């Protein structure tokens, strides 16, 4: 398929891997964070880790939409799903995220009307099919998904669908990155920037990383050659003593982002003063809620939502995994008590979660040859 | 996904993925679109048109 096959060329991959090997300084250890869960998935799926010299370490970042949702938020969703007359809709992987007392899937088994949708538009369609029921969409995701929710809310307003509302848990990528850069736990040499978030927000929001912290950023696509090429570009910046935001994913990411999407998001959403992230705690101005103009479509206004705050389970180390402080396999419950079939933490639920990606693809070939 | 048909009035396009599965996609963020365009679709919304002159 066009735009896909040419970026999965194994021979070209070996060539780029050779270039990377030639660019690294043998005595130096490089630590790059791939911000987005989509990159984490690709890295394990295609064995990109195994093509890299041993002194190039990839650290998994916080950009997995499902992974960062705190347990209390899941409990809130479940409470809403149990409201009489509510059809609660959400993306499939969100249904399996454990709350403090089971998941949305468990709530469905217990009688709540919880339905999986592929898009907010599907949820709106359900609302139109069931005018006598209240349909709530559990909106999660970064700036990549938020425009889709915004457009659906605008459509609901335009088409007078009064029984549709949204429990907004959208988050933004820059505040957690800044929090990570301020964290003393982590020393990073560069970032593989999130490709699809950048399609919406553009390259500009990441410029604080080179300007304030002196670290290179290369916005990258999700095919194996994209990721390898981005690593090679970061190494070039380090070798030249440069730190800037570069765009490897030019086939979809314009420097200024998608202005129409940004405009619609600004109309429909506003920043929450703070939002709780799983494992990262409360981060200021990192979450979105519906703006005053759309408050009538806000499920948290329409229904009584408990606003639960629950500590993460003690055994689960998703927070450390999300911050890149530990690798998935270093978590105490990885692959034993916590598996994709019976997840304890969010990172094991979503295909973009570092633990699930590693469990599904990477765990059989961890030992790499030291260069 | 590839655009098969465009419904201008509703701001939707019928698209097909590489397996041939068809779905309606919201196109408000990237209009105008034409049949044959390759779109990047996320959660039912096209967020970018893939540039033909890419790398």
Coordinates of C-alpha atoms in Angstrom, one line a residue:
Chain A
X1 CA 0.0 0.0 0.0
X2 CA 1.2 3.5 -0.9
X3 CA 2.8 5.4 2.0
X4 CA 3.2 2.2 4.0
X5 CA 5.1 -0.5 2.1
X6 CA 8.0 1.7 1.2
X7 CA 8.5 2.6 4.9
X8 CA 8.7 -1.1 5.8
X9 CA 11.5 -2.0 3.4
X10 CA 13.7 -4.4 5.4
X11 CA 16.9 -3.9 3.2
X12 CA 16.6 -0.1 3.5
X13 CA 16.1 -0.6 7.3
X14 CA 19.4 -2.5 7.5
X15 CA 21.1 0.4 5.6
X16 CA 19.7 3.0 8.0
X17 CA 20.7 0.8 11.0
X18 CA 24.2 0.7 9.6
X19 CA 24.2 4.5 9.4
X20 CA 23.1 4.7 13.0
X21 CA 25.9 2.3 14.0
X22 CA 28.4 4.5 12.2
X23 CA 27.1 7.7 13.9
X24 CA 27.2 6.6 17.6
X25 CA 30.3 7.3 19.7
X26 CA 31.3 3.9 21.1
X27 CA 31.9 5.1 24.7
X28 CA 28.7 7.1 24.9
X29 CA 25.3 5.9 26.1
X30 CA 22.4 7.5 24.3
X31 CA 18.9 7.6 25.8
X32 CA 16.1 8.7 23.6
X33 CA 12.4 8.9 24.6
X34 CA 9.8 7.9 22.1
X35 CA 6.9 10.1 23.3
X36 CA 4.1 8.3 21.6
X37 CA 2.7 4.9 22.4
X38 CA 2.3 4.3 18.6
X39 CA 6.1 4.4 18.4
X40 CA 6.5 2.1 21.3
X41 CA 4.2 -0.4 19.5
X42 CA 6.2 -0.1 16.3
X43 CA 9.5 -0.5 18.0
X44 CA 8.5 -3.8 19.6
X45 CA 6.4 -5.0 16.7
X46 CA 9.1 -4.6 14.1
X47 CA 12.1 -5.4 16.4
X48 CA 13.6 -1.9 15.9
X49 CA 15.3 -2.2 19.3
X50 CA 17.3 -5.2 17.9
X51 CA 18.6 -3.2 15.0
X52 CA 20.1 -0.5 17.3
X53 CA 23.6 -0.5 18.8
X54 CA 23.4 -1.5 22.5
X55 CA 24.4 2.0 23.6
X56 CA 21.3 3.5 22.0
X57 CA 18.5 3.0 24.6
X58 CA 14.9 3.8 23.8
X59 CA 12.8 5.0 26.7
X60 CA 9.0 4.8 26.5
X61 CA 7.1 8.0 27.1
X62 CA 3.7 9.0 28.4
X63 CA 1.9 9.2 25.0
X64 CA -0.5 6.3 25.4
X65 CA -4.0 7.7 25.7
X66 CA -5.4 4.8 27.7
X67 CA -2.4 4.3 29.9
X68 CA -2.5 7.8 31.5
X69 CA -6.2 7.7 32.6
X70 CA -6.2 7.4 36.4
X71 CA -8.2 4.8 38.2
X72 CA -10.6 7.3 39.7
X73 CA -11.6 8.4 36.2
X74 CA -12.5 4.8 35.3
X75 CA -14.6 4.6 38.5
X76 CA -16.4 7.8 37.5
X77 CA -17.1 6.3 34.1
X78 CA -18.5 3.1 35.7
X79 CA -20.7 5.2 38.1
X80 CA -22.0 7.0 35.1
X81 CA -22.6 3.8 33.2
X82 CA -24.8 2.5 36.0
X83 CA -27.1 5.5 35.8
X84 CA -30.6 4.5 34.8
X85 CA -31.3 5.1 31.2
X86 CA -27.7 5.7 30.2
X87 CA -25.9 4.1 27.3
X88 CA -22.2 4.5 28.0
X89 CA -19.9 4.4 25.0
X90 CA -16.1 4.3 24.8
X91 CA -13.2 2.9 22.8
X92 CA -12.6 -0.8 23.1
X93 CA -9.4 -0.8 25.0
X94 CA -10.8 1.7 27.6
X95 CA -13.4 -1.0 28.5
X96 CA -10.7 -3.2 29.9
X97 CA -8.9 -0.7 32.0
X98 CA -9.3 -1.7 35.7
X99 CA -10.9 0.7 38.1
X100 CA -10.8 0.2 41.8
X101 CA -13.6 -2.2 41.6
X102 CA -13.5 -3.8 38.1
X103 CA -13.6 -2.4 34.6
X104 CA -16.3 -1.0 32.3
X105 CA -16.4 -4.5 30.8
X106 CA -17.2 -5.9 34.3
X107 CA -19.9 -3.2 34.7
X108 CA -21.4 -4.3 31.4
X109 CA -21.4 -7.9 32.6
X110 CA -23.2 -6.7 35.7
X111 CA -25.9 -5.1 33.6
X112 CA -24.8 -1.6 32.7
X113 CA -25.3 -0.7 29.1
X114 CA -21.7 -0.1 28.0
X115 CA -21.0 -0.2 24.3
X116 CA -17.7 -0.1 22.3
X117 CA -17.4 2.4 19.6
X118 CA -14.7 3.2 17.0
X119 CA -15.3 6.9 16.9
X120 CA -17.4 9.6 18.7
X121 CA -19.4 9.7 15.5
X122 CA -20.5 6.1 16.2
X123 CA -21.6 7.2 19.7
X124 CA -23.7 10.1 18.2
X125 CA -25.3 7.6 15.8
X126 CA -26.3 5.5 18.8
X127 CA -27.8 8.6 20.4
X128 CA -29.9 9.2 17.3
X129 CA -31.1 5.6 17.2
X130 CA -32.1 5.8 20.9
X131 CA -33.8 9.2 21.4
X132 CA -35.4 7.9 24.6
X133 CA -32.0 7.1 26.2
X134 CA -29.1 9.3 27.4
X135 CA -25.9 8.4 25.4
X136 CA -22.6 9.4 27.0
X137 CA -19.3 9.2 25.2
X138 CA -16.2 8.7 27.3
X139 CA -13.7 10.9 25.4
X140 CA -10.0 10.0 25.9
X141 CA -6.9 10.7 24.0
X142 CA -4.4 13.4 23.1
X143 CA -4.7 16.2 20.5
X144 CA -5.0 13.5 17.8
X145 CA -8.4 12.4 19.1
X146 CA -9.7 15.6 20.6
X147 CA -10.7 17.2 17.2
X148 CA -12.8 14.2 16.5
X149 CA -14.7 14.7 19.7
X150 CA -15.0 18.4 19.1
X151 CA -16.4 17.8 15.6
X152 CA -18.9 15.3 17.0
X153 CA -20.1 17.8 19.7
X154 CA -20.5 20.4 17.0
X155 CA -22.5 18.0 14.9
X156 CA -24.7 17.0 17.9
X157 CA -25.4 20.7 18.5
X158 CA -26.2 21.3 14.8
X159 CA -28.4 18.3 14.5
X160 CA -30.2 19.0 17.8
X161 CA -29.3 15.6 19.4
X162 CA -30.3 16.5 22.9
X163 CA -29.6 13.0 24.4
X164 CA -25.9 13.0 23.7
X165 CA -23.2 14.1 26.1
X166 CA -19.5 13.7 26.6
X167 CA -17.4 12.8 29.7
X168 CA -14.2 14.6 28.6
X169 CA -10.9 13.1 29.6
X170 CA -8.8 14.5 26.8
X171 CA -5.2 15.4 27.7
X172 CA -2.5 17.5 26.1
X173 CA 1.1 16.3 25.4
X174 CA 3.3 19.3 26.3
X175 CA 2.6 19.6 30.1
X176 CA 3.7 15.9 30.9
X177 CA 6.8 16.4 28.7
X178 CA 7.8 19.5 30.6
X179 CA 7.1 17.6 33.9
X180 CA 9.4 14.7 32.7
X181 CA 12.1 17.1 31.6
X182 CA 12.0 18.7 35.1
X183 CA 12.1 15.3 36.8
X184 CA 15.5 14.4 38.3
X185 CA 14.8 10.7 37.7
X186 CA 15.5 10.9 34.0
X187 CA 18.4 12.0 31.8
X188 CA 17.5 12.0 28.2
X189 CA 19.5 12.9 25.1
X190 CA 16.7 13.5 22.7
X191 CA 13.1 12.9 21.8
X192 CA 11.3 11.1 19.0
X193 CA 8.3 13.5 18.7
X194 CA 4.7 12.3 18.4
X195 CA 3.8 12.1 14.8
X196 CA 0.0 12.2 14.9
X197 CA -0.3 14.7 17.7
X198 CA 1.9 16.9 15.6
X199 CA -0.4 16.6 12.6
X200 CA -2.8 18.6 14.7
X201 CA -0.6 20.9 16.9
X202 CA 2.4 21.2 14.4
X203 CA 6.0 21.4 15.4
X204 CA 6.0 24.7 17.2
X205 CA 4.7 23.5 20.7
X206 CA 7.9 21.3 21.0
X207 CA 10.3 24.1 20.5
X208 CA 10.7 24.6 24.3
X209 CA 12.5 21.3 24.4
X210 CA 15.6 22.5 22.5
X211 CA 15.3 26.1 23.6
X212 CA 14.8 25.5 27.3
X213 CA 16.4 22.1 27.8
X214 CA 18.9 21.9 24.9
X215 CA 17.5 18.5 23.7
X216 CA 16.9 17.6 20.0
X217 CA 13.4 16.6 18.9
X218 CA 12.6 14.8 15.7
X219 CA 8.9 14.3 14.9
X220 CA 8.5 10.9 13.3
X221 CA 6.1 8.6 11.5
X222 CA 5.2 5.2 12.8
X223 CA 6.6 2.8 10.2
X224 CA 9.9 1.1 11.0
X225 CA 11.9 3.2 8.6
X226 CA 10.4 6.4 10.0
X227 CA 11.6 5.5 13.5
X228 CA 15.1 4.5 12.4
X229 CA 15.4 7.6 10.3
X230 CA 14.4 9.8 13.3
X231 CA 17.0 8.2 15.5
X232 CA 19.6 8.8 12.8
X233 CA 18.5 12.5 12.6
X234 CA 18.7 12.9 16.4
X235 CA 22.3 11.4 16.3
X236 CA 23.1 13.9 13.5
X237 CA 21.9 16.8 15.7
X238 CA 24.0 15.5 18.7
X239 CA 27.1 15.1 16.5
X240 CA 26.7 18.6 15.1
X241 CA 26.1 20.1 18.5
X242 CA 22.6 21.2 17.4
X243 CA 19.3 21.0 19.2
X244 CA 16.2 21.8 17.3
X245 CA 12.8 20.5 16.3
X246 CA 13.0 18.6 13.0
X247 CA 10.2 17.0 11.1
X248 CA 10.9 13.5 9.7
X249 CA 7.1 12.9 9.1
X250 CA 6.7 15.5 6.4
X251 CA 4.2 13.5 4.5
X252 CA 1.5 14.3 7.1
X253 CA 2.9 16.9 9.6
X254 CA 2.8 20.5 8.5
X255 CA 5.0 22.9 10.7
X256 CA 1.9 24.9 11.8
X257 CA -0.3 21.8 12.4
X258 CA -4.0 21.7 11.3
X259 CA -5.3 25.2 11.9
X260 CA -8.9 24.2 11.4
X261 CA -8.6 21.5 14.0
X262 CA -7.0 23.9 16.5
X263 CA -9.7 26.4 15.9
X264 CA -12.5 23.9 16.5
X265 CA -10.7 22.6 19.6
X266 CA -10.4 26.2 21.0
X267 CA -14.1 26.6 20.5
X268 CA -15.3 23.4 22.1
X269 CA -12.7 22.8 24.8
X270 CA -10.9 24.8 27.5
X271 CA -8.0 23.8 29.7
X272 CA -8.7 22.3 33.2
X273 CA -6.7 24.0 35.9
X274 CA -5.2 20.6 36.6
X275 CA -5.8 17.0 35.7
X276 CA -4.7 13.8 37.3
X277 CA -2.4 11.4 35.2
X278 CA -1.9 7.8 36.2
X279 CA 1.5 7.6 37.8
X280 CA 2.4 11.2 37.1
X281 CA 0.0 12.8 39.6
X282 CA -1.7 16.2 39.0
X283 CA -0.3 18.2 36.2
X284 CA -1.5 21.8 35.7
X285 CA -3.3 22.8 32.5
X286 CA -2.8 19.3 31.0
X287 CA -6.5 18.2 30.6
X288 CA -9.4 19.5 28.5
X289 CA -13.0 20.0 29.5
X290 CA -15.9 21.4 27.5
X291 CA -16.0 25.1 27.2
X292 CA -18.9 27.1 28.6
X293 CA -20.5 27.3 25.2
X294 CA -20.7 23.5 25.2
X295 CA -21.3 22.9 28.9
X296 CA -24.8 21.6 28.2
X297 CA -23.2 18.6 26.4
X298 CA -20.9 17.9 29.4
X299 CA -21.8 14.6 31.0
X300 CA -20.2 15.8 34.2
X301 CA -22.7 18.6 34.4
X302 CA -25.6 16.6 33.3
X303 CA -25.1 13.7 35.7
X304 CA -24.0 13.2 39.2
X305 CA -20.4 12.0 38.8
X306 CA -18.6 11.2 42.1
X307 CA -15.2 12.6 41.1
X308 CA -13.4 9.7 42.7
X309 CA -9.7 9.8 43.5
X310 CA -8.1 6.4 44.0
X311 CA -4.4 5.6 44.6
X312 CA -2.9 3.3 42.0
X313 CA -2.6 -0.3 43.1
X314 CA 0.6 -0.8 45.1
X315 CA 1.8 -3.7 42.9
X316 CA 1.5 -1.7 39.7
X317 CA 4.4 0.4 38.5
X318 CA 2.7 2.0 35.5
X319 CA 3.8 5.4 36.7
X320 CA 7.5 4.5 36.6
X321 CA 7.0 2.8 33.1
X322 CA 5.1 6.0 31.9
X323 CA 8.0 8.2 33.1
X324 CA 10.5 5.9 31.4
X325 CA 12.2 5.3 34.8
X326 CA 11.8 1.5 34.5
X327 CA 11.4 -0.9 31.6
X328 CA 8.2 -2.9 31.4
X329 CA 9.9 -6.1 32.4
X330 CA 11.3 -4.5 35.5
X331 CA 7.8 -4.1 37.0
X332 CA 7.2 -6.6 39.8
X333 CA 4.0 -8.0 38.3
X334 CA 4.9 -7.9 34.6
X335 CA 3.9 -11.0 32.8
X336 CA 3.0 -12.8 36.0
X337 CA 0.0 -11.2 37.8
X338 CA -0.3 -8.6 35.1
X339 CA -0.9 -9.8 31.5
X340 CA -2.9 -8.4 28.6
X341 CA -5.6 -11.0 29.4
X342 CA -5.8 -9.9 33.1
X343 CA -4.2 -6.5 33.3
X344 CA -3.5 -4.8 36.6
X345 CA -2.1 -1.6 35.1
X346 CA -3.2 0.5 32.1
X347 CA 0.2 0.0 30.3
X348 CA -0.8 -3.7 29.8
X349 CA -4.2 -2.9 28.4
X350 CA -3.7 -0.8 25.3
X351 CA -1.8 -2.0 22.3
X352 CA 0.1 1.3 22.6
X353 CA 1.0 0.6 26.2
X354 CA 4.7 -0.2 26.7
X355 CA 4.0 -3.3 28.8
X356 CA 1.5 -4.8 26.3
X357 CA 3.7 -4.0 23.3
X358 CA 6.7 -5.6 25.1
X359 CA 4.6 -8.6 26.3
X360 CA 3.2 -9.2 22.8
X361 CA 6.3 -8.7 20.7
X362 CA 9.5 -8.0 22.5
X363 CA 9.9 -10.3 25.5
X364 CA 11.4 -13.2 23.5
X365 CA 14.3 -11.3 22.2
X366 CA 15.5 -9.0 24.9
X367 CA 19.2 -9.9 25.0
X368 CA 21.0 -7.9 22.4
X369 CA 24.5 -8.3 21.3
X370 CA 26.7 -5.6 22.9
X371 CA 28.5 -3.6 20.3
Chain B
X1 CA -7.6 5.2 3.9
X2 CA -8.6 5.9 0.4
X3 CA -11.5 8.1 -0.5
X4 CA -14.2 6.4 -2.6
X5 CA -17.0 8.9 -2.5
X6 CA -17.5 12.3 -1.1
X7 CA -20.7 13.6 0.6
X8 CA -20.1 17.3 0.6
X9 CA -23.4 18.3 2.2
X10 CA -22.8 16.1 5.3
X11 CA -19.0 16.7 5.5
X12 CA -18.4 12.9 5.2
X13 CA -16.5 10.7 2.8
X14 CA -16.9 7.0 2.2
X15 CA -13.4 5.5 2.6
X16 CA -11.8 2.1 2.2
X17 CA -8.8 0.8 4.2
X18 CA -6.1 -1.5 2.8
X19 CA -8.2 -4.6 3.6
X20 CA -11.2 -3.1 1.7
X21 CA -13.2 -2.4 4.8
X22 CA -15.4 0.7 4.2
X23 CA -16.4 3.4 6.6
X24 CA -17.7 6.9 6.8
X25 CA -15.1 9.5 7.7
X26 CA -15.5 13.0 8.9
X27 CA -13.7 15.3 6.5
X28 CA -14.2 18.8 8.0
X29 CA -10.5 19.2 9.0
X30 CA -9.0 18.5 5.6
X31 CA -11.6 19.6 3.0
X32 CA -11.6 19.6 0.1
X33 CA -11.2 15.9 -0.6
X34 CA -11.6 14.0 -3.8
X35 CA -12.0 10.3 -4.7
X36 CA -8.6 8.6 -4.7
X37 CA -7.0 10.8 -2.0
X38 CA -5.1 9.0 0.7
X39 CA -6.2 10.1 4.2
X40 CA -4.8 9.7 7.7
X41 CA -7.9 8.8 9.7
X42 CA -8.0 8.8 13.5
X43 CA -11.1 7.9 15.5
X44 CA -13.4 8.3 12.4
X45 CA -12.0 11.8 11.5
X46 CA -9.5 12.5 8.7
X47 CA -6.7 14.5 10.3
X48 CA -4.4 14.8 7.3
X49 CA -4.1 14.2 3.6
X50 CA -1.0 12.3 2.8
X51 CA 1.3 14.4 0.6
X52 CA 2.1 12.7 -2.7
X53 CA 5.5 14.4 -2.9
X54 CA 6.7 13.0 0.4
X55 CA 10.2 11.6 0.9

